[in-house]
């Protein structure tokens, strides 16, 4: 009862060749820059892009296998998809949009309406059922698209950049809502995104895609702590710190305190970029940096002209410094150091 | 620039003013309610509406094929299907005659099996009009389909809609403005059809004599009536063009709100 995909296909100049599996209840985020082939992966899963070579199995049903001439039409696959710009039907009301899939599958009108209303309620759009998509805000349109996809009772939910169509001001709130709505879906989920924050907030596991190939997979913590290439390090090599914000500081479960420049109280996560961390041998007596933690160097990785250091302590962090700085300090594994970060260099998101 | 533009406007306005100036206004109603004129007008309306219906029925699938599928020789097929827009209509009429006439390529078999000959019937008028009118619908609808974002169609398919259901409930409403514009253009072209009609269907009052043919005939026998009938056709065409522009502008505003 899983999704197993081996996808090889050529679309324009993109040569896609990826393999992955998703378990029920799991959300896999495929993370990569534009043009890496993320959307094509989703289109192949949905049946909108037939495979050249490979095989896709959803819940033990082979839906695409060119070798045996098997191809299940998109309409016959148990997949629901939330498109990048939502692709709501502009001439239909929210109710008709959500009921569309059921009507297409010949569910009687009254039954389809009743179930569509339930979904509209569930995603918090009650009162908007008669509105046209053009009258909805970005976040509302996203929820309408989610309700429309889930109303057909899919086993596999596909999300194409679900947050990229939103402006920065509403993204945080919509991301939190989406997490809540996705949690109530027990099928398999695949999301593609170019934003590590979305992947971290929503996914159980990430697959990093580069030019049509998956270069690394794992939990977000694994991938961020041990990026296997410069590319992955640049893309996701950030420190994500969970905790609760109170009085301008975030406190982690282990008791570490992160001073923030600007944050509202409540459960949150902070993003600390490795290159904004300064490594010092002695405890700084007077510094404008508001955050100073003590730790021990446990790992040293050279990635091109940079060195990534793993510093374990009350707040484990990955720091990135230049080779020149690394050599000047003559750092070695087991050395005791202090890590410091300016409060203004830390981004914080509500969890 | 402005002077040249004014010359261009005069170029289009003068013939119209000429007709209005020479029109026998006192006898206009008598000419219009004349039996022959009424018959021609009714026939014109009937045949042009049939031609429009056939253009929509066959033209929309053709436009879809040209816009959404890849096959070898697609450009050639598109050129073939829009050839009658640039062809002299008389040539079209002659060609139709050699294809569908009693001795024609297909016509001889129709005659032999069903004892039916198409030329010089009202049906032949409809065929001739459809032949010249359908390309207007095809190119308008094809352009709209090409510009259309395909994501909603894809969404419909992932939601379990067959291609036909998706086309009917998602694509068709989205291209409705273009479909209406194309249908109106086709209808106007069918209404004004002369060359192909007279060669393929002849000029028989009551069965094949449409308004343009009646005008042509009246010019010889009764020039005053020709003027009145011409003015009526101009009035109809003008009204159509004005309505069409409103529709286009109106829909642009709608699209802006939605996107």
Coordinates of C-alpha atoms in Angstrom, one line a residue:
Chain A
X1 CA 0.0 0.0 0.0
X2 CA 2.5 2.5 -1.1
X3 CA 3.5 4.7 -4.0
X4 CA 6.5 3.4 -5.9
X5 CA 7.8 5.4 -8.8
X6 CA 10.6 5.0 -11.3
X7 CA 10.2 7.8 -13.7
X8 CA 12.3 8.3 -16.8
X9 CA 11.1 10.8 -19.5
X10 CA 12.3 13.5 -21.7
X11 CA 10.4 16.8 -21.9
X12 CA 12.0 19.5 -24.0
X13 CA 15.6 19.9 -22.8
X14 CA 14.8 18.2 -19.5
X15 CA 15.9 14.6 -19.0
X16 CA 14.2 13.3 -15.9
X17 CA 15.3 10.0 -14.3
X18 CA 14.1 9.7 -10.6
X19 CA 13.1 6.8 -8.3
X20 CA 11.4 7.1 -5.0
X21 CA 8.7 5.6 -2.8
X22 CA 6.1 7.1 -0.4
X23 CA 4.4 5.3 2.5
X24 CA 0.8 5.9 3.5
X25 CA 0.5 8.9 5.8
X26 CA 3.9 10.2 4.6
X27 CA 4.5 13.5 2.9
X28 CA 7.5 13.6 0.6
X29 CA 8.8 17.0 -0.5
X30 CA 10.7 17.1 -3.7
X31 CA 12.9 20.1 -3.3
X32 CA 14.8 21.9 -6.1
X33 CA 15.2 25.0 -8.2
X34 CA 12.9 25.9 -11.1
X35 CA 13.6 23.8 -14.2
X36 CA 14.9 20.8 -12.2
X37 CA 11.9 18.7 -13.2
X38 CA 9.8 18.9 -10.1
X39 CA 6.5 19.6 -11.9
X40 CA 7.2 16.9 -14.5
X41 CA 7.4 14.3 -11.6
X42 CA 4.0 15.3 -10.4
X43 CA 2.5 15.3 -14.0
X44 CA 3.9 11.8 -14.5
X45 CA 2.3 10.6 -11.2
X46 CA -1.0 12.1 -12.2
X47 CA -0.8 10.6 -15.7
X48 CA -0.6 14.0 -17.5
X49 CA 3.0 13.1 -18.7
X50 CA 3.4 9.5 -19.9
X51 CA 6.7 7.8 -19.0
X52 CA 9.3 6.9 -21.6
X53 CA 10.8 4.2 -19.4
X54 CA 10.0 3.1 -15.8
X55 CA 7.0 2.2 -13.8
X56 CA 4.6 3.8 -11.3
X57 CA 2.6 1.8 -8.8
X58 CA -0.1 3.3 -6.6
X59 CA -1.4 0.9 -3.9
X60 CA -0.2 -2.2 -5.8
X61 CA -1.9 -1.0 -9.0
X62 CA 0.5 -0.4 -11.9
X63 CA -0.7 2.9 -13.5
X64 CA 2.1 3.4 -16.0
X65 CA 4.6 0.9 -17.4
X66 CA 5.7 1.4 -21.0
X67 CA 7.4 -2.0 -21.0
X68 CA 4.0 -3.8 -20.6
X69 CA 2.0 -1.1 -22.4
X70 CA 0.1 -0.2 -19.2
X71 CA -1.2 3.3 -18.9
X72 CA -4.1 4.3 -16.7
X73 CA -5.7 7.6 -17.8
X74 CA -5.5 10.5 -15.3
X75 CA -9.2 10.3 -14.9
X76 CA -9.0 6.7 -13.7
X77 CA -6.1 7.2 -11.2
X78 CA -6.7 7.6 -7.5
X79 CA -4.7 10.9 -7.5
X80 CA -5.7 14.4 -6.6
X81 CA -3.6 17.3 -7.6
X82 CA -3.3 20.9 -6.3
X83 CA -1.9 22.9 -9.2
X84 CA 0.6 25.7 -8.9
X85 CA -1.7 28.6 -9.6
X86 CA -4.6 26.3 -8.3
X87 CA -6.2 26.1 -11.8
X88 CA -9.7 26.6 -10.4
X89 CA -12.5 26.7 -13.0
X90 CA -13.1 30.5 -13.2
X91 CA -16.6 30.3 -14.5
X92 CA -17.8 27.9 -11.8
X93 CA -18.6 28.8 -8.1
X94 CA -16.5 27.3 -5.3
X95 CA -19.2 24.8 -4.7
X96 CA -19.3 23.7 -8.4
X97 CA -15.5 23.5 -8.4
X98 CA -15.4 21.2 -5.4
X99 CA -18.3 19.1 -6.7
X100 CA -16.7 18.9 -10.2
X101 CA -14.8 15.7 -9.7
X102 CA -17.8 13.9 -8.2
X103 CA -20.1 15.1 -11.0
X104 CA -17.6 14.0 -13.6
X105 CA -17.7 10.5 -12.0
X106 CA -21.5 10.5 -12.1
X107 CA -22.2 11.0 -8.4
X108 CA -25.9 12.2 -8.3
X109 CA -26.2 16.0 -8.0
X110 CA -27.7 16.2 -4.5
X111 CA -25.1 13.8 -3.1
X112 CA -22.3 15.7 -4.8
X113 CA -23.5 19.0 -3.5
X114 CA -23.9 17.7 0.1
X115 CA -20.3 16.3 0.1
X116 CA -18.9 19.4 -1.6
X117 CA -20.5 21.5 1.2
X118 CA -18.8 19.2 3.8
X119 CA -15.4 19.7 2.2
X120 CA -15.9 23.5 1.9
X121 CA -16.8 23.6 5.6
X122 CA -13.8 21.5 6.5
X123 CA -11.3 23.8 4.8
X124 CA -13.0 26.8 6.4
X125 CA -14.6 28.3 3.3
X126 CA -18.2 28.2 4.5
X127 CA -19.8 31.4 3.3
X128 CA -17.8 31.3 0.1
X129 CA -19.5 28.4 -1.5
X130 CA -21.3 30.6 -4.1
X131 CA -18.3 32.8 -4.8
X132 CA -16.3 32.6 -8.1
X133 CA -12.6 31.9 -7.8
X134 CA -11.8 35.4 -8.9
X135 CA -13.4 36.7 -5.7
X136 CA -11.2 34.6 -3.4
X137 CA -7.9 35.6 -1.8
X138 CA -4.8 33.5 -2.6
X139 CA -5.1 31.5 0.6
X140 CA -8.8 30.9 0.1
X141 CA -8.2 29.8 -3.5
X142 CA -5.6 27.3 -2.3
X143 CA -8.0 25.8 0.2
X144 CA -10.7 25.6 -2.5
X145 CA -8.2 23.8 -4.8
X146 CA -7.3 21.4 -1.9
X147 CA -11.0 20.7 -1.2
X148 CA -11.6 20.1 -4.9
X149 CA -8.7 17.6 -5.0
X150 CA -9.6 15.8 -1.8
X151 CA -13.4 15.6 -2.6
X152 CA -12.7 12.8 -5.1
X153 CA -11.2 10.7 -2.3
X154 CA -7.7 10.2 -3.7
X155 CA -5.1 7.8 -2.3
X156 CA -2.3 10.0 -3.5
X157 CA -2.4 13.8 -3.2
X158 CA 0.0 15.9 -5.3
X159 CA 0.8 19.5 -4.4
X160 CA 2.7 21.6 -6.9
X161 CA 4.3 24.6 -5.2
X162 CA 1.3 25.1 -3.0
X163 CA 2.6 28.3 -1.4
X164 CA 4.4 30.0 -4.3
X165 CA 1.4 31.8 -5.6
X166 CA 0.9 33.7 -2.3
X167 CA 2.5 37.0 -1.3
X168 CA 5.0 36.9 1.6
X169 CA 2.5 38.5 4.0
X170 CA 0.0 35.6 3.9
X171 CA 2.4 32.7 3.3
X172 CA 3.1 32.0 7.0
X173 CA -0.6 31.8 8.0
X174 CA -1.5 29.7 4.9
X175 CA 1.4 27.4 5.5
X176 CA 0.2 26.7 9.0
X177 CA -3.4 26.1 7.7
X178 CA -2.2 23.8 5.0
X179 CA -0.2 21.8 7.5
X180 CA -3.3 21.4 9.6
X181 CA -5.5 20.3 6.6
X182 CA -2.8 17.9 5.2
X183 CA -2.6 16.3 8.6
X184 CA -6.2 15.0 8.3
X185 CA -5.4 13.2 5.1
X186 CA -4.1 9.7 5.7
X187 CA -3.1 8.8 2.1
X188 CA 0.3 9.4 0.4
X189 CA 1.3 12.9 -0.4
X190 CA 4.0 14.3 -2.7
X191 CA 4.7 18.0 -2.7
X192 CA 7.2 19.9 -4.9
X193 CA 8.7 23.2 -3.8
X194 CA 11.7 25.3 -4.2
X195 CA 11.5 26.7 -0.7
X196 CA 13.2 24.7 2.1
X197 CA 11.0 26.4 4.7
X198 CA 7.9 24.8 3.1
X199 CA 9.6 21.4 2.9
X200 CA 10.6 21.6 6.6
X201 CA 7.2 22.8 7.8
X202 CA 5.1 20.3 5.8
X203 CA 7.1 17.2 4.9
X204 CA 8.3 14.1 6.7
X205 CA 11.0 13.4 4.2
X206 CA 12.7 15.4 1.4
X207 CA 14.2 14.4 -1.9
X208 CA 16.6 16.9 -3.4
X209 CA 16.3 17.2 -7.2
X210 CA 19.0 18.7 -9.4
X211 CA 18.7 18.8 -13.2
X212 CA 16.3 15.8 -13.4
X213 CA 18.1 13.6 -10.9
X214 CA 17.5 13.0 -7.2
X215 CA 20.8 13.8 -5.5
X216 CA 19.9 13.1 -1.9
X217 CA 16.9 11.9 0.2
X218 CA 16.3 11.6 3.9
X219 CA 14.5 13.4 6.7
X220 CA 14.9 17.1 6.7
X221 CA 17.3 17.0 9.6
X222 CA 19.5 14.4 8.0
X223 CA 19.8 16.3 4.8
X224 CA 20.4 19.7 6.3
X225 CA 23.0 18.2 8.8
X226 CA 24.8 16.2 6.1
X227 CA 24.4 17.7 2.7
X228 CA 26.3 15.5 0.3
X229 CA 27.2 18.2 -2.1
X230 CA 27.8 21.9 -2.4
X231 CA 24.5 22.2 -4.3
X232 CA 22.5 20.5 -1.5
X233 CA 24.3 22.6 1.1
X234 CA 23.4 25.8 -0.6
X235 CA 19.8 24.7 -1.1
X236 CA 18.9 23.3 2.3
X237 CA 22.0 23.5 4.5
X238 CA 20.3 25.7 7.1
X239 CA 19.8 25.2 10.9
X240 CA 16.2 24.9 11.8
X241 CA 15.4 25.3 15.5
X242 CA 12.1 24.4 17.0
X243 CA 10.9 26.1 20.1
X244 CA 8.5 28.4 21.8
X245 CA 8.8 32.2 21.5
X246 CA 8.3 34.3 24.6
X247 CA 9.6 37.8 25.5
X248 CA 11.7 38.1 22.3
X249 CA 13.5 34.8 22.6
X250 CA 12.9 31.3 21.4
X251 CA 13.5 28.5 23.9
X252 CA 14.2 25.0 22.6
X253 CA 13.2 21.7 24.2
X254 CA 16.8 21.3 25.4
X255 CA 16.7 24.7 27.1
X256 CA 18.8 26.6 24.6
X257 CA 17.8 30.2 24.2
X258 CA 17.8 32.1 20.9
X259 CA 17.3 35.8 21.1
X260 CA 15.3 37.2 18.2
X261 CA 15.0 40.7 16.8
X262 CA 11.3 40.5 16.0
X263 CA 8.9 37.7 16.7
X264 CA 5.4 37.0 18.0
X265 CA 4.9 34.6 20.9
X266 CA 3.9 31.0 20.4
X267 CA 5.4 27.8 18.9
X268 CA 7.8 28.7 16.1
X269 CA 10.8 27.7 14.2
X270 CA 13.9 29.8 13.6
X271 CA 16.1 29.6 10.5
X272 CA 19.8 30.2 11.2
X273 CA 22.0 30.2 8.1
X274 CA 25.4 28.5 8.5
X275 CA 27.2 31.4 6.9
X276 CA 25.8 33.9 9.4
X277 CA 27.4 32.0 12.3
X278 CA 30.7 33.3 13.6
X279 CA 33.1 30.9 15.3
X280 CA 35.3 32.3 18.1
X281 CA 37.8 30.4 20.3
X282 CA 37.3 32.5 23.5
X283 CA 34.0 33.6 24.9
X284 CA 33.4 37.1 23.5
X285 CA 33.5 39.6 26.3
X286 CA 31.7 42.4 24.6
X287 CA 29.9 41.8 21.3
X288 CA 26.9 43.2 19.5
X289 CA 25.8 39.7 18.7
X290 CA 23.0 38.8 21.0
X291 CA 23.5 35.1 20.8
X292 CA 26.5 33.2 22.1
X293 CA 26.5 29.5 22.6
X294 CA 29.2 27.1 23.7
X295 CA 30.0 23.9 21.9
X296 CA 32.4 21.3 20.7
X297 CA 33.4 20.7 17.0
X298 CA 32.3 17.2 16.1
X299 CA 32.6 17.2 12.4
X300 CA 34.5 19.0 9.7
X301 CA 33.5 18.9 6.0
X302 CA 35.3 20.7 3.2
X303 CA 32.9 21.7 0.4
X304 CA 34.9 23.6 -2.2
X305 CA 36.2 26.8 -0.8
X306 CA 34.1 26.6 2.3
X307 CA 34.3 24.5 5.5
X308 CA 31.2 23.2 7.2
X309 CA 31.6 22.6 11.0
X310 CA 29.2 20.7 13.2
X311 CA 29.2 22.2 16.6
X312 CA 27.4 20.2 19.3
X313 CA 26.3 21.7 22.6
X314 CA 23.2 23.0 24.1
X315 CA 22.2 24.3 20.7
X316 CA 23.7 22.0 18.0
X317 CA 24.5 24.1 14.9
X318 CA 26.1 23.7 11.5
X319 CA 28.4 26.7 10.7
X320 CA 30.0 27.5 7.4
X321 CA 33.3 29.5 7.2
X322 CA 35.9 30.1 4.6
X323 CA 39.0 27.9 4.2
X324 CA 41.2 30.9 5.1
X325 CA 39.3 31.5 8.4
X326 CA 39.4 27.8 9.2
X327 CA 43.1 27.6 8.7
X328 CA 43.8 30.9 10.6
X329 CA 42.0 29.5 13.6
X330 CA 43.7 26.1 13.2
X331 CA 40.4 24.4 14.1
X332 CA 40.3 20.7 14.9
X333 CA 37.7 18.1 15.8
X334 CA 37.1 18.2 19.6
X335 CA 38.0 21.8 19.9
X336 CA 35.9 23.9 22.3
X337 CA 34.4 27.0 20.6
X338 CA 31.7 29.6 20.8
X339 CA 29.2 30.2 18.1
X340 CA 27.6 33.6 17.8
X341 CA 24.8 35.0 15.6
X342 CA 23.2 38.4 15.4
X343 CA 19.5 38.4 16.3
X344 CA 18.8 40.3 13.1
X345 CA 20.3 37.4 11.0
X346 CA 17.7 34.9 12.3
X347 CA 14.4 34.4 10.5
X348 CA 11.5 33.1 12.5
X349 CA 8.3 31.4 11.3
X350 CA 5.2 30.4 13.3
X351 CA 5.0 26.6 13.5
Chain B
X1 CA -0.7 60.5 -40.8
X2 CA -4.0 62.0 -39.7
X3 CA -4.7 63.3 -43.3
X4 CA -4.1 59.7 -44.7
X5 CA -6.3 58.3 -42.0
X6 CA -9.1 60.7 -42.9
X7 CA -8.7 59.7 -46.6
X8 CA -9.1 56.1 -45.5
X9 CA -12.3 56.8 -43.5
X10 CA -13.7 58.8 -46.4
X11 CA -12.9 55.9 -48.7
X12 CA -15.2 53.6 -46.6
X13 CA -17.8 56.3 -45.9
X14 CA -18.3 57.7 -49.4
X15 CA -19.9 54.6 -51.0
X16 CA -22.3 54.4 -48.0
X17 CA -23.2 58.1 -48.3
X18 CA -23.6 57.6 -52.1
X19 CA -26.2 54.9 -51.4
X20 CA -28.0 56.9 -48.8
X21 CA -28.0 60.0 -51.1
X22 CA -29.5 58.0 -54.0
X23 CA -31.9 56.0 -51.9
X24 CA -35.6 56.4 -52.9
X25 CA -36.7 56.9 -49.3
X26 CA -40.4 57.4 -50.2
X27 CA -40.6 54.1 -51.9
X28 CA -38.3 52.2 -49.5
X29 CA -41.0 50.4 -47.6
X30 CA -42.7 49.3 -50.8
X31 CA -39.4 47.8 -52.2
X32 CA -38.6 46.1 -48.9
X33 CA -42.0 44.5 -48.5
X34 CA -42.0 43.4 -52.1
X35 CA -42.6 39.7 -52.4
X36 CA -39.3 38.9 -54.1
X37 CA -37.3 40.9 -51.6
X38 CA -39.0 39.3 -48.6
X39 CA -38.5 35.8 -50.0
X40 CA -34.8 36.5 -50.6
X41 CA -34.3 38.0 -47.1
X42 CA -36.0 35.0 -45.5
X43 CA -34.0 32.5 -47.6
X44 CA -30.8 34.4 -46.7
X45 CA -31.5 34.3 -43.0
X46 CA -32.4 30.6 -43.1
X47 CA -29.5 29.5 -45.1
X48 CA -26.9 31.6 -43.3
X49 CA -28.1 30.3 -39.9
X50 CA -27.9 26.7 -41.1
X51 CA -24.4 27.4 -42.5
X52 CA -23.4 28.9 -39.1
X53 CA -24.7 25.9 -37.2
X54 CA -22.8 23.5 -39.5
X55 CA -19.6 25.7 -39.2
X56 CA -19.9 25.4 -35.4
X57 CA -20.7 21.7 -35.4
X58 CA -17.7 20.7 -37.6
X59 CA -15.4 23.8 -37.1
X60 CA -15.0 23.5 -33.3
X61 CA -13.6 19.9 -33.5
X62 CA -11.4 20.9 -36.4
X63 CA -10.1 23.9 -34.5
X64 CA -9.4 21.6 -31.5
X65 CA -7.6 19.1 -33.7
X66 CA -5.4 21.9 -35.1
X67 CA -4.7 23.5 -31.8
X68 CA -4.2 20.5 -29.5
X69 CA -2.8 17.6 -31.4
X70 CA 0.5 17.0 -33.2
X71 CA 0.4 15.1 -36.5
X72 CA 2.5 15.2 -39.7
X73 CA 1.1 17.7 -42.2
X74 CA -0.8 19.7 -39.7
X75 CA 0.2 23.0 -41.4
X76 CA -1.0 21.7 -44.7
X77 CA -4.3 20.6 -43.3
X78 CA -4.8 24.1 -41.7
X79 CA -3.9 25.7 -45.0
X80 CA -6.4 23.4 -46.9
X81 CA -9.2 24.1 -44.4
X82 CA -8.8 27.9 -44.6
X83 CA -8.1 28.1 -48.3
X84 CA -11.6 29.2 -49.1
X85 CA -11.0 32.4 -47.2
X86 CA -8.5 33.6 -49.8
X87 CA -9.9 31.7 -52.8
X88 CA -12.2 33.7 -55.2
X89 CA -15.7 32.4 -54.1
X90 CA -16.5 31.6 -57.8
X91 CA -13.6 29.2 -57.9
X92 CA -15.0 27.6 -54.7
X93 CA -18.4 27.2 -56.4
X94 CA -16.9 25.6 -59.4
X95 CA -14.8 23.2 -57.3
X96 CA -17.9 22.3 -55.2
X97 CA -19.7 21.6 -58.5
X98 CA -17.1 19.2 -59.7
X99 CA -17.1 17.4 -56.4
X100 CA -20.8 17.3 -55.5
X101 CA -22.5 17.9 -58.9
X102 CA -24.5 15.2 -60.7
X103 CA -21.4 14.1 -62.6
X104 CA -19.0 15.1 -59.8
X105 CA -16.5 13.0 -57.8
X106 CA -18.9 12.2 -55.0
X107 CA -22.0 13.6 -56.5
X108 CA -22.3 10.9 -59.2
X109 CA -22.6 8.2 -56.5
X110 CA -25.1 10.2 -54.5
X111 CA -27.1 10.6 -57.7
X112 CA -26.9 6.9 -58.6
X113 CA -27.7 5.6 -55.1
X114 CA -30.2 8.1 -53.8
X115 CA -31.4 9.7 -57.0
X116 CA -30.5 13.1 -55.4
X117 CA -28.6 16.0 -56.9
X118 CA -27.3 18.7 -54.7
X119 CA -26.6 21.7 -57.0
X120 CA -29.3 24.3 -57.6
X121 CA -31.1 23.4 -54.3
X122 CA -31.5 25.3 -51.1
X123 CA -29.1 22.7 -49.5
X124 CA -26.5 23.7 -52.1
X125 CA -26.8 27.3 -50.9
X126 CA -26.1 26.1 -47.3
X127 CA -23.1 24.0 -48.5
X128 CA -21.6 26.9 -50.5
X129 CA -22.0 29.3 -47.6
X130 CA -20.5 26.8 -45.1
X131 CA -17.6 26.3 -47.4
X132 CA -16.6 29.9 -47.3
X133 CA -17.8 30.7 -43.8
X134 CA -16.4 27.9 -41.6
X135 CA -12.7 29.0 -41.9
X136 CA -13.6 32.2 -40.0
X137 CA -14.9 30.1 -37.1
X138 CA -11.9 27.7 -37.2
X139 CA -9.2 30.3 -37.1
X140 CA -10.9 32.3 -34.3
X141 CA -11.5 29.2 -32.1
X142 CA -8.1 27.7 -32.8
X143 CA -6.4 31.0 -31.7
X144 CA -8.4 31.0 -28.5
X145 CA -7.6 27.3 -27.8
X146 CA -3.9 28.0 -28.3
X147 CA -3.9 31.0 -25.9
X148 CA -5.9 29.1 -23.3
X149 CA -4.1 27.9 -20.1
X150 CA -4.3 24.2 -20.2
X151 CA -4.0 23.8 -16.4
X152 CA -7.8 23.8 -15.8
X153 CA -8.2 21.1 -18.4
X154 CA -5.5 19.0 -16.8
X155 CA -7.2 19.6 -13.4
X156 CA -10.5 18.4 -14.8
X157 CA -8.7 15.2 -16.0
X158 CA -7.1 14.5 -12.6
X159 CA -10.6 15.0 -11.1
X160 CA -11.9 12.1 -13.1
X161 CA -13.4 13.9 -16.1
X162 CA -13.3 12.3 -19.5
X163 CA -11.8 14.4 -22.3
X164 CA -15.3 15.2 -23.6
X165 CA -16.7 16.1 -20.2
X166 CA -13.7 18.4 -19.5
X167 CA -14.0 20.0 -22.9
X168 CA -17.7 20.6 -22.4
X169 CA -17.5 21.9 -18.9
X170 CA -14.1 23.6 -18.7
X171 CA -12.7 24.4 -22.2
X172 CA -15.9 25.4 -23.9
X173 CA -17.0 28.0 -21.3
X174 CA -13.4 29.4 -21.4
X175 CA -13.4 29.9 -25.2
X176 CA -17.1 31.1 -25.4
X177 CA -16.2 34.7 -26.3
X178 CA -14.1 33.4 -29.2
X179 CA -16.7 30.9 -30.2
X180 CA -19.4 33.6 -30.3
X181 CA -17.1 36.0 -32.3
X182 CA -16.2 33.2 -34.7
X183 CA -19.8 32.2 -35.2
X184 CA -20.9 35.8 -35.8
X185 CA -18.1 36.3 -38.3
X186 CA -19.1 33.0 -40.1
X187 CA -22.7 34.1 -40.1
X188 CA -21.8 37.5 -41.6
X189 CA -19.7 35.8 -44.2
X190 CA -22.4 33.3 -45.1
X191 CA -25.0 36.1 -45.3
X192 CA -22.9 38.0 -47.8
X193 CA -21.9 34.9 -49.9
X194 CA -22.4 35.5 -53.6
X195 CA -19.8 33.9 -55.9
X196 CA -19.9 30.3 -54.7
X197 CA -23.7 30.4 -54.3
X198 CA -24.4 31.6 -57.9
X199 CA -22.0 29.0 -59.4
X200 CA -23.0 26.0 -57.3
X201 CA -26.6 26.8 -56.5
X202 CA -27.8 29.1 -59.2
X203 CA -30.2 32.0 -58.9
X204 CA -33.7 30.7 -58.5
X205 CA -36.1 32.9 -56.6
X206 CA -37.5 31.1 -53.6
X207 CA -35.0 28.2 -53.5
X208 CA -31.5 29.7 -54.1
X209 CA -31.9 33.4 -54.6
X210 CA -30.4 35.0 -51.5
X211 CA -30.1 38.7 -50.8
X212 CA -26.8 39.3 -52.5
X213 CA -28.1 37.6 -55.6
X214 CA -31.4 39.5 -55.5
X215 CA -29.4 42.8 -55.2
X216 CA -27.3 41.8 -58.2
X217 CA -30.4 40.9 -60.2
X218 CA -32.3 44.1 -59.2
X219 CA -29.4 46.3 -60.2
X220 CA -30.2 45.3 -63.9
X221 CA -34.0 45.5 -63.7
X222 CA -34.7 47.9 -60.9
X223 CA -31.7 50.0 -59.6
X224 CA -33.8 51.8 -57.0
X225 CA -34.7 48.5 -55.3
X226 CA -31.1 47.4 -55.5
X227 CA -30.1 50.5 -53.5
X228 CA -32.8 49.8 -50.8
X229 CA -31.8 46.1 -50.5
X230 CA -28.1 47.1 -50.3
X231 CA -28.8 49.5 -47.5
X232 CA -30.7 46.8 -45.6
X233 CA -27.6 44.4 -45.9
X234 CA -25.3 47.2 -44.8
X235 CA -27.5 47.9 -41.8
X236 CA -27.4 44.3 -40.8
X237 CA -23.7 43.9 -41.2
X238 CA -23.0 47.2 -39.4
X239 CA -25.2 46.1 -36.4
X240 CA -23.3 42.8 -36.3
X241 CA -19.9 44.5 -36.3
X242 CA -20.9 46.9 -33.5
X243 CA -22.3 44.1 -31.4
X244 CA -19.1 42.1 -31.9
X245 CA -16.8 44.9 -30.8
X246 CA -18.8 45.4 -27.6
X247 CA -18.5 41.7 -26.9
X248 CA -14.8 41.7 -27.4
X249 CA -14.3 44.7 -25.2
X250 CA -16.7 43.4 -22.6
X251 CA -14.9 40.1 -22.3
X252 CA -11.5 41.7 -22.1
X253 CA -12.7 43.4 -18.9
X254 CA -14.0 40.1 -17.5
X255 CA -10.7 38.3 -18.2
X256 CA -8.8 41.1 -16.4
X257 CA -10.8 40.7 -13.3
X258 CA -10.3 37.0 -13.2
X259 CA -6.6 36.8 -13.9

